[in-house]
Short mmCIF file of C-alpha atoms in Angstrom, two decimals:
data_model
loop_
_atom_site.label_atom_id
_atom_site.label_comp_id
_atom_site.label_asym_id
_atom_site.label_seq_id
_atom_site.Cartn_x
_atom_site.Cartn_y
_atom_site.Cartn_z
CA MET V 174 0.00 0.00 0.00
CA LYS V 175 1.42 3.33 -1.08
CA PHE V 176 1.12 6.39 1.11
CA SER V 177 -0.16 9.39 -0.74
CA ALA V 178 0.72 12.89 0.44
CA GLN V 179 -2.09 14.38 -1.67
CA PRO V 180 -4.96 14.09 0.92
CA TRP V 181 -2.79 15.58 3.65
CA GLN V 182 -1.84 18.53 1.49
CA GLN V 183 -5.50 19.19 0.67
CA TRP V 184 -6.42 18.98 4.36
CA MET V 185 -3.65 21.46 5.30
CA GLN V 186 -4.78 23.90 2.61
CA GLN V 187 -8.38 23.73 3.84
CA GLY V 188 -7.13 24.38 7.38
CA LYS V 189 -5.19 27.45 6.25
CA VAL V 190 -8.26 28.80 4.45
CA LEU V 191 -10.38 28.12 7.54
CA LEU V 192 -7.95 29.93 9.84
CA LYS V 193 -7.75 32.99 7.58
CA ASP V 194 -11.46 33.72 8.06
CA GLU V 195 -11.82 35.35 11.51
CA LYS V 196 -15.45 34.23 12.05
CA LYS V 197 -14.64 30.60 11.20
CA ARG V 198 -11.57 30.72 13.48
CA ALA V 199 -13.67 32.00 16.41
CA ASN V 200 -16.27 29.26 15.81
CA LEU V 201 -13.50 26.62 15.74
CA LEU V 202 -12.07 27.88 19.06
CA VAL V 203 -15.53 27.86 20.67
CA CYS V 204 -16.15 24.30 19.45
CA LEU V 205 -12.78 23.16 20.82
CA GLY V 206 -13.53 24.83 24.18
CA VAL V 207 -16.95 23.14 24.40
CA ALA V 208 -15.40 19.78 23.51
CA GLY V 209 -12.79 20.24 26.27
CA MET V 210 -15.47 21.09 28.84
CA LEU V 211 -17.48 18.02 27.82
CA LEU V 212 -14.41 15.83 28.32
CA LEU V 213 -13.92 17.29 31.82
CA ALA V 214 -17.58 16.74 32.69
CA LEU V 215 -17.44 13.14 31.47
CA SER V 216 -14.35 12.45 33.56
CA GLU V 217 -16.26 13.48 36.71
CA TRP V 218 -18.95 10.86 36.00
CA LYS V 219 -16.43 8.05 35.81
CA PRO V 220 -16.62 6.02 39.06
CA GLN V 221 -13.50 6.33 41.16
CA GLU V 222 -11.94 3.27 42.76
CA GLU V 223 -11.44 3.26 46.51
CA PRO V 224 -7.80 2.89 47.57
CA SER V 225 -7.30 -0.47 49.23
CA SER V 226 -4.99 0.92 51.94
CA ALA V 227 -7.69 3.28 53.19
CA THR V 228 -10.05 0.39 53.87
CA ILE V 229 -9.41 -0.88 57.38
CA THR V 230 -11.57 -3.60 58.81
CA GLU V 231 -12.41 -4.02 62.47
CA GLY V 232 -10.48 -7.29 62.52
CA SER V 233 -7.25 -5.66 61.39
CA ILE V 234 -7.53 -3.02 64.11
CA THR V 235 -7.93 -5.72 66.77
CA THR V 236 -4.98 -7.64 65.33
CA SER V 237 -2.91 -4.48 65.39
CA GLN V 238 -3.75 -3.92 69.08
CA ALA V 239 -2.94 -7.52 69.97
CA THR V 240 0.36 -7.32 68.11
CA TYR V 241 1.29 -4.05 69.85
CA ALA V 242 0.45 -5.52 73.28
CA ALA V 243 2.43 -8.70 72.55
CA GLN V 244 5.50 -6.72 71.43
CA LEU V 245 5.32 -4.51 74.51
CA GLN V 246 4.98 -7.57 76.77
CA GLU V 247 8.04 -9.17 75.17
CA GLN V 248 10.14 -6.03 75.54
CA LEU V 249 9.11 -5.51 79.16
CA CYS V 250 9.71 -9.18 79.97
CA GLY V 251 13.20 -9.06 78.43
CA LEU V 252 14.18 -5.94 80.35
CA ILE V 253 12.62 -6.84 83.72
CA SER V 254 14.25 -10.29 83.68
CA ARG V 255 17.64 -8.58 83.77
CA VAL V 256 16.90 -6.75 87.03
CA GLU V 257 18.70 -8.27 90.02
CA GLY V 258 16.52 -10.48 92.18
CA VAL V 259 13.66 -10.79 89.67
CA GLY V 260 14.25 -14.30 88.31
CA LYS V 261 11.73 -15.75 85.83
CA VAL V 262 9.17 -13.20 84.59
CA GLU V 263 5.77 -13.12 82.90
CA VAL V 264 4.18 -9.82 81.84
CA MET V 265 0.65 -8.98 80.74
CA VAL V 266 -0.30 -5.63 79.20
CA THR V 267 -3.88 -4.43 78.73
CA LEU V 268 -4.78 -1.58 76.39
CA ALA V 269 -7.44 1.05 77.10
CA ARG V 270 -7.86 1.99 73.45
CA GLY V 271 -6.30 1.20 70.13
CA GLU V 272 -4.27 3.28 67.74
CA GLU V 273 -5.87 6.69 67.11
CA SER V 274 -5.55 8.95 64.07
CA VAL V 275 -5.63 12.72 64.54
CA TYR V 276 -6.96 14.50 61.46
CA ALA V 277 -5.81 17.90 60.21
CA THR V 278 -8.28 20.75 60.69
CA ASP V 279 -8.70 24.17 59.14
CA ASN V 280 -9.76 26.96 61.52
CA GLN V 281 -11.32 30.08 60.03
CA THR V 282 -12.57 33.15 61.89
CA ALA V 283 -15.51 34.97 60.30
CA SER V 284 -15.89 38.75 60.31
CA ASP V 285 -18.39 38.49 63.19
CA GLY V 286 -15.79 36.70 65.33
CA SER V 287 -17.26 33.21 65.10
CA LEU V 288 -14.84 30.35 64.62
CA SER V 289 -15.51 27.57 62.13
CA VAL V 290 -13.48 24.37 62.23
CA SER V 291 -13.47 21.90 59.36
CA HIS V 292 -11.42 18.81 58.56
CA VAL V 293 -8.92 18.94 55.71
CA LEU V 294 -9.93 16.37 53.11
CA LEU V 295 -7.63 14.44 50.84
CA GLY V 296 -9.93 12.96 48.23
CA GLU V 297 -12.89 11.53 50.14
CA SER V 298 -11.01 10.84 53.39
CA GLY V 299 -9.50 13.13 55.99
CA LEU V 300 -5.82 14.11 56.00
CA VAL V 301 -4.13 12.26 58.87
CA GLU V 302 -1.89 14.62 60.84
CA THR V 303 -0.56 12.19 63.45
CA VAL V 304 -1.16 8.63 64.58
CA GLN V 305 -1.12 8.04 68.34
CA THR V 306 -0.01 4.68 69.69
CA PRO V 307 -2.44 2.60 71.74
CA GLN V 308 -2.89 3.69 75.37
CA VAL V 309 -1.76 1.22 78.02
CA LEU V 310 -4.39 0.67 80.72
CA GLY V 311 -2.49 -1.61 83.07
CA VAL V 312 0.49 -3.92 83.47
CA ALA V 313 0.76 -7.08 85.55
CA VAL V 314 4.16 -8.54 86.29
CA VAL V 315 4.56 -11.97 87.89
CA CYS V 316 8.13 -12.88 88.82
CA GLU V 317 10.03 -15.18 91.15
CA GLY V 318 11.34 -12.24 93.22
CA GLY V 319 7.96 -10.48 93.32
CA GLY V 320 7.60 -11.10 97.09
CA ASN V 321 10.51 -8.73 97.82
CA ALA V 322 9.42 -5.08 98.29
CA ALA V 323 12.66 -3.72 96.77
CA VAL V 324 12.18 -5.85 93.63
CA GLN V 325 8.53 -4.77 93.39
CA ASN V 326 9.59 -1.12 93.59
CA ARG V 327 12.31 -1.45 90.93
CA VAL V 328 10.03 -3.36 88.54
CA SER V 329 7.20 -0.86 89.07
CA GLU V 330 9.55 2.06 88.33
CA ILE V 331 10.80 0.41 85.14
CA VAL V 332 7.25 -0.24 83.91
CA GLN V 333 6.23 3.35 84.77
CA ALA V 334 9.19 4.78 82.88
CA LEU V 335 8.63 2.68 79.78
CA THR V 336 4.83 2.82 79.49
CA GLY V 337 3.82 6.06 81.22
CA VAL V 338 1.31 4.12 83.33
CA LYS V 339 0.87 5.32 86.93
CA SER V 340 1.89 3.04 89.77
CA ASN V 341 -1.72 2.32 90.77
CA HIS V 342 -2.17 0.54 87.39
CA ILE V 343 0.91 -1.67 87.84
CA THR V 344 0.87 -4.91 89.83
CA VAL V 345 3.98 -6.88 90.71
CA ALA V 346 3.37 -10.28 92.31
CA GLN V 347 5.45 -13.31 93.27
CA MET V 348 5.34 -16.28 90.95
CA ALA V 349 3.95 -19.46 92.40
CA ALA V 350 6.42 -22.27 92.91
CA THR V 351 6.11 -24.96 90.25
CA GLU V 352 7.09 -28.56 90.81
#
């Protein structure tokens, strides 16, 4: 199949003639503008897919809390077992609440002095400013040296320093003898 330059030359000449006439040129620009607006309008009607990472199920939140508690228990157990007089250790951590997201807000003051607060949106979801770790409710430590008041005090201070939990939410007890 041979390529003929003839049709292209005719099309270019017609385009030049069309662009020389000011009225035809204005009509062409208006038509192109309307076509562009129609394309934009059609793109808004296209259904948007939800991002898979934004979808969090209740089960994954619970798993996340359990994982966080287990990691914290392991770390506390490893550190407390190195304290003199403690011996074998078991630690249990309970959480008051799970991981919390803090969303960005936009504060605007109107001319009458009233304050309006609105969340900053990123697509259809809020813009996450910070993510707070789960809050520890209480810690129970059972160890071989838990009957000694000095050991109880040292273990309680370590747990307080690492978790931020007050001493009235920390229990240190002596481990039962196993045969």
